[in-house]
Short mmCIF file of C-alpha atoms in Angstrom, two decimals:
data_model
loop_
_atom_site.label_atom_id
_atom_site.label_comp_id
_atom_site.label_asym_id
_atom_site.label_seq_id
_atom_site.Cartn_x
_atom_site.Cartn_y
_atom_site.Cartn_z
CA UNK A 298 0.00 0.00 0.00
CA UNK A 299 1.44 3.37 -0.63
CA UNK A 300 -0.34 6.80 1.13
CA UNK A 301 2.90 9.38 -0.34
CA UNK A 302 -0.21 11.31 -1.90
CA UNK A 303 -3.66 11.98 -0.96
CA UNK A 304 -4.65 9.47 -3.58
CA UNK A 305 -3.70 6.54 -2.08
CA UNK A 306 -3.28 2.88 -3.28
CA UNK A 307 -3.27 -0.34 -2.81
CA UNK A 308 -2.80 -3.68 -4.45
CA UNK A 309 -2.56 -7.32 -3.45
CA UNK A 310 -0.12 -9.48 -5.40
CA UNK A 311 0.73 -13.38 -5.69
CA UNK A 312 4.46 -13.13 -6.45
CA UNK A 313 4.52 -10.85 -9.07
CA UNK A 314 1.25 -10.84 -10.39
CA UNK A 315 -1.87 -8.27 -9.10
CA UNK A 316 -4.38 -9.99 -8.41
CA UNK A 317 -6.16 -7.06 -6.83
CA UNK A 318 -5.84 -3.45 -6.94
CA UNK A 319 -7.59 -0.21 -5.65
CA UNK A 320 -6.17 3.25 -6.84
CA UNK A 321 -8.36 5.88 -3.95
CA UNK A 322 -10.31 8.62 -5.30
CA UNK A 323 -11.81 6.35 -8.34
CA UNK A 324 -8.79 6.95 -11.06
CA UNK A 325 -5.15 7.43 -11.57
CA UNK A 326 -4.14 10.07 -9.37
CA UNK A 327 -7.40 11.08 -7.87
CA UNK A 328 -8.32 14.43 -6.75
CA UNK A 329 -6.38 16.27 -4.13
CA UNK A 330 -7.32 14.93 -0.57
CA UNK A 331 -9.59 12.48 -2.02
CA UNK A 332 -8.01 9.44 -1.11
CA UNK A 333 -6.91 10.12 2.64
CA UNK A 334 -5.69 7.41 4.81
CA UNK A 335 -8.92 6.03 6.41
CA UNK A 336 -9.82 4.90 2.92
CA UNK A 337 -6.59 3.14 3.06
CA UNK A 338 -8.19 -0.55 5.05
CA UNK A 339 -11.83 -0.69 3.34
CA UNK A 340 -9.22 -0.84 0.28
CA UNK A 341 -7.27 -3.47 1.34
CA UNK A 342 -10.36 -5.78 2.85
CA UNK A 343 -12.28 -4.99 -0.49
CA UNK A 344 -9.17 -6.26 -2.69
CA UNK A 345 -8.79 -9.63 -0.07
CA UNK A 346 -12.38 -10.40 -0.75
CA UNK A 347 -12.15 -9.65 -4.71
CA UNK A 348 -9.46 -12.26 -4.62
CA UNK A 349 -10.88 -14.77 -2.35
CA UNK A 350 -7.49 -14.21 0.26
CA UNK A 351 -7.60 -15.09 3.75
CA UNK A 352 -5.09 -13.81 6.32
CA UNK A 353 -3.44 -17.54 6.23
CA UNK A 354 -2.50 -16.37 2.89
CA UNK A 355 -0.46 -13.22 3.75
CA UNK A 356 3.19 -13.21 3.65
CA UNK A 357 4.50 -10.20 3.95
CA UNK A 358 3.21 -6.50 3.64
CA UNK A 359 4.94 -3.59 1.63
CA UNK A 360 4.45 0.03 2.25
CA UNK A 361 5.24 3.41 0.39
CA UNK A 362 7.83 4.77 2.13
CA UNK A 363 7.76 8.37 0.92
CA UNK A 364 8.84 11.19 0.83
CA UNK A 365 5.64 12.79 0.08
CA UNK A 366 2.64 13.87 2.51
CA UNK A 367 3.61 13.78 6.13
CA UNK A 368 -0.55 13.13 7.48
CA UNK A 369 -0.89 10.51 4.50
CA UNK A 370 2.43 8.77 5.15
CA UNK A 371 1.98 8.69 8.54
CA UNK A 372 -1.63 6.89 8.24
CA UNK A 373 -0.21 4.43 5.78
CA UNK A 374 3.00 3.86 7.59
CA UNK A 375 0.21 3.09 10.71
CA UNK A 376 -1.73 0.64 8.97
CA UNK A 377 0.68 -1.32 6.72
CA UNK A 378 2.01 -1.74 10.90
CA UNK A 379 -1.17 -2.59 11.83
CA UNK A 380 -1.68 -5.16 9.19
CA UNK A 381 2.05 -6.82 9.76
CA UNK A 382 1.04 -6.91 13.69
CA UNK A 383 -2.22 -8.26 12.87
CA UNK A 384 -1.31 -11.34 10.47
CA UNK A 385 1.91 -12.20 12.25
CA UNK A 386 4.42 -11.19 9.17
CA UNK A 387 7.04 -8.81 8.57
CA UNK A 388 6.89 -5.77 7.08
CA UNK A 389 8.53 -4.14 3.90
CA UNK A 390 9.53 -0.75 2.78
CA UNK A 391 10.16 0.99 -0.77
CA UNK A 392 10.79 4.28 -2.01
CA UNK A 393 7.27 5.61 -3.60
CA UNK A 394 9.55 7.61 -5.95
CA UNK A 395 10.05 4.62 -7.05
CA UNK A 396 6.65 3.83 -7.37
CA UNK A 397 5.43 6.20 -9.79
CA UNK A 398 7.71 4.48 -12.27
CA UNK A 399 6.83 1.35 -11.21
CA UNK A 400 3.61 1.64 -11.24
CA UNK A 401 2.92 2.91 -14.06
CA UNK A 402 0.60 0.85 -16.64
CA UNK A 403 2.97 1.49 -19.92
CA UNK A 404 6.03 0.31 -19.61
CA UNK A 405 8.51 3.60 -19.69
CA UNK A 406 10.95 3.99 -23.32
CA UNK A 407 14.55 3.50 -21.88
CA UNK A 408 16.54 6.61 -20.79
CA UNK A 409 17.10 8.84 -17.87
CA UNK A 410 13.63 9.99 -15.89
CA UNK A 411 13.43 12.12 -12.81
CA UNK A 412 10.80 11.03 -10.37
CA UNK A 413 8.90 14.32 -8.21
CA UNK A 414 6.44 14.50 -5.85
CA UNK A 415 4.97 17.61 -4.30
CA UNK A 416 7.13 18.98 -1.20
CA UNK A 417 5.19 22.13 -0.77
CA UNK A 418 7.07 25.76 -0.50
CA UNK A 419 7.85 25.66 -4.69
CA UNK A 420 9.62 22.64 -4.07
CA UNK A 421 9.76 18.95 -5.39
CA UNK A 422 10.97 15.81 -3.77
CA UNK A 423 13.28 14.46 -6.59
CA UNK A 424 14.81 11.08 -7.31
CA UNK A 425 16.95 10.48 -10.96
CA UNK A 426 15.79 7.00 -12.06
CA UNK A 427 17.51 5.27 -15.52
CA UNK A 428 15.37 2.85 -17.26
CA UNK A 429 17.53 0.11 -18.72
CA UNK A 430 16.53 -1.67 -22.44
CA UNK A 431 14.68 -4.44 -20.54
CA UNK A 432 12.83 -2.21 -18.34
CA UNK A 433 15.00 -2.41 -15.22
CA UNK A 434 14.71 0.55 -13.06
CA UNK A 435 17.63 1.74 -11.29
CA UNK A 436 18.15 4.85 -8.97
CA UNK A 437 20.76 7.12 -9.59
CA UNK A 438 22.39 8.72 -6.19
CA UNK A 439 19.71 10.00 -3.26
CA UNK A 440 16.67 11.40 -2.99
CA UNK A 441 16.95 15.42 -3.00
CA UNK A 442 14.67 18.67 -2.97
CA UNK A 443 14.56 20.78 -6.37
CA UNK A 444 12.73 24.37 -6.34
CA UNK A 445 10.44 24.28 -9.07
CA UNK A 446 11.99 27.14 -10.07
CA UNK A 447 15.43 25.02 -10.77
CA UNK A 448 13.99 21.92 -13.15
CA UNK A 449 14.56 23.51 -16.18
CA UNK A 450 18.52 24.97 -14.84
CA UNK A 451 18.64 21.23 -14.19
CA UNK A 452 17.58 19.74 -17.51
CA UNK A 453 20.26 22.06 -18.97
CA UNK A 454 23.18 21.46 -17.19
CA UNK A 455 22.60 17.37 -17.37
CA UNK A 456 21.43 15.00 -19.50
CA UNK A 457 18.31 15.23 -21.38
CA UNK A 458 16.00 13.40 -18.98
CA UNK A 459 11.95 13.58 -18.40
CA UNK A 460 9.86 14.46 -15.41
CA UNK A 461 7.74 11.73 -13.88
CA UNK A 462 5.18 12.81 -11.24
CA UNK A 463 1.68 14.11 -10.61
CA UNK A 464 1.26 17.02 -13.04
CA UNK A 465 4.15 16.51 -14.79
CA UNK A 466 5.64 15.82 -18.25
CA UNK A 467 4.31 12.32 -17.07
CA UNK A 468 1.62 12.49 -15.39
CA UNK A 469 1.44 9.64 -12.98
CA UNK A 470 1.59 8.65 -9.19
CA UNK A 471 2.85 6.20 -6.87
CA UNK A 472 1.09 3.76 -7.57
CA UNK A 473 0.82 0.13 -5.08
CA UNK A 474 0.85 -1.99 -8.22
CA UNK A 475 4.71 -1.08 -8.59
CA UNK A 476 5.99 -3.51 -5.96
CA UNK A 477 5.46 -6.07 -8.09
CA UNK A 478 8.26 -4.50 -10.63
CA UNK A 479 10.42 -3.46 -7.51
CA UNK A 480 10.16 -6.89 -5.79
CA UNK A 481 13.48 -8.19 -5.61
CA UNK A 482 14.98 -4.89 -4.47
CA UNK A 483 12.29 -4.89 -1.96
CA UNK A 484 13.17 -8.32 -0.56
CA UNK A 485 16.97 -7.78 -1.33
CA UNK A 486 16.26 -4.56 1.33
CA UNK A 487 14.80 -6.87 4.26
CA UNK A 488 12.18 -6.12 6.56
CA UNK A 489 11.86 -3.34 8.59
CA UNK A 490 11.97 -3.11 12.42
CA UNK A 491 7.65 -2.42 13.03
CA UNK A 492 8.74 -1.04 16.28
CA UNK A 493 10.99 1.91 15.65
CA UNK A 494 10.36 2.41 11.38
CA UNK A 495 8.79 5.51 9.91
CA UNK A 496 8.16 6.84 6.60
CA UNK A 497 10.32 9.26 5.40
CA UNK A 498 8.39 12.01 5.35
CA UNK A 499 11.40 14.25 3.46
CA UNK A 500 10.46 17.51 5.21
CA UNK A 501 9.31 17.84 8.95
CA UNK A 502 5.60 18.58 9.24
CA UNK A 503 4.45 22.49 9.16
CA UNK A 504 2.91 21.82 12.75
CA UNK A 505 6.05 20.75 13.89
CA UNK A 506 8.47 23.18 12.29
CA UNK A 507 5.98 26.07 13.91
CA UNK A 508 5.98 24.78 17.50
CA UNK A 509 9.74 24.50 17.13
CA UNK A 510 10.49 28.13 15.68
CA UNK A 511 8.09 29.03 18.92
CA UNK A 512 9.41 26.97 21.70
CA UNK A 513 13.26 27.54 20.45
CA UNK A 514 13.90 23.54 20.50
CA UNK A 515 12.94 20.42 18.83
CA UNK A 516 9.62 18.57 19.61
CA UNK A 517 9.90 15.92 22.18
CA UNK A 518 9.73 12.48 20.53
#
């Protein structure tokens, strides 16, 4: 399941096949706060049912890590928690820069792609992605912040390379379905400690960053 957005998403796979999918807000992308977190489990029990699952059947859950929206992250980071706890199995992480790519219905031309999501303040979460001739997708150094402002300074002091995100050259979101194309790096990654894992929210929360400017310190954890 992957909540980087406020359309949400979820799918259920048997190896690498989707069996099941649910993209919140009715279509690719969704409307702005359509899809917020609480939609997140009706999703996932409509797609077990669809598919005739039971919780015997679960092996492991995978959830969007971000960076993207710190209320939606933190809902989805809570459930796909929930669910591990719940049917006894461990938890995965992946990048849902990642899963835009990934998810994606058409399979991408090869070439160099840069994956954004919204970071508020004229900014863009940004990841550099290459897709290979077979469709391989591999990241290219860390995730960053770009102003808005800076992705066409960008596109001329590098290679040629095409914007992937919600509004974008390519218009497309994370999108569940991609874990079954990210799979092995998934596994590759391990499991994730439930206890102490969070999403990477990219950006502390605006709530968070006031109290602190107020108070002169960082929030207690």
């Amino acid at each position: 399941l992957d909540g980087s957005t406020y359309s949400g998403s979820v799918a259920l796979l048997r190896g690498t096949e989707v069996i099941a999918e649910r993209t919140l807000g009715g279509n690719e992308g969704g409307v702005e706060r359509s899809g917020r977190g609480e939609s997140l489990m009706p999703a996932v029990a409509e797609c077990l049912v669809e598919a005739g699952v039971c919780r015997e059947n679960i092996v492991r859950i995978v959830c969007g890590a971000g960076p993207g929206s710190f209320t939606s992250l933190r809902v989805a980071g809570s459930v796909a928690k929930g669910l591990a706890v719940g049917y006894g199995v461990d938890l995965y992480a992946v990048s849902s820069l990642m899963l835009t790519l990934a998810g994606m219905q058409r399979r991408l031309p090869p070439g160099p792609y840069l994956s954004l999501l919204n970071a508020m303040r004229e900014e863009f979460f940004a990841q550099r992605v290459n897709v290979d001739e077979d469709g391989t997708l591999r990241r290219v150094g860390r995730v960053g912040l770009i102003a808005a402002a800076d992705l066409d300074d960008a596109r001329r002091r590098g290679p040629r390379f095409r914007c992937v995100g919600p509004g974008q050259e390519i218009d497309a979101y994370p999108h569940a379905r991609g874990v079954a194309v990210l799979i092995d790096e998934i596994l590759d990654a391990g499991p994730v400690n439930i206890a102490s894992w969070e999403p990477d929210y990219g950006r502390l929360a605006e709530a968070q960053v006031r109290w602190e400017a107020e108070h002169g310190r960082s929030l207690p954890r």
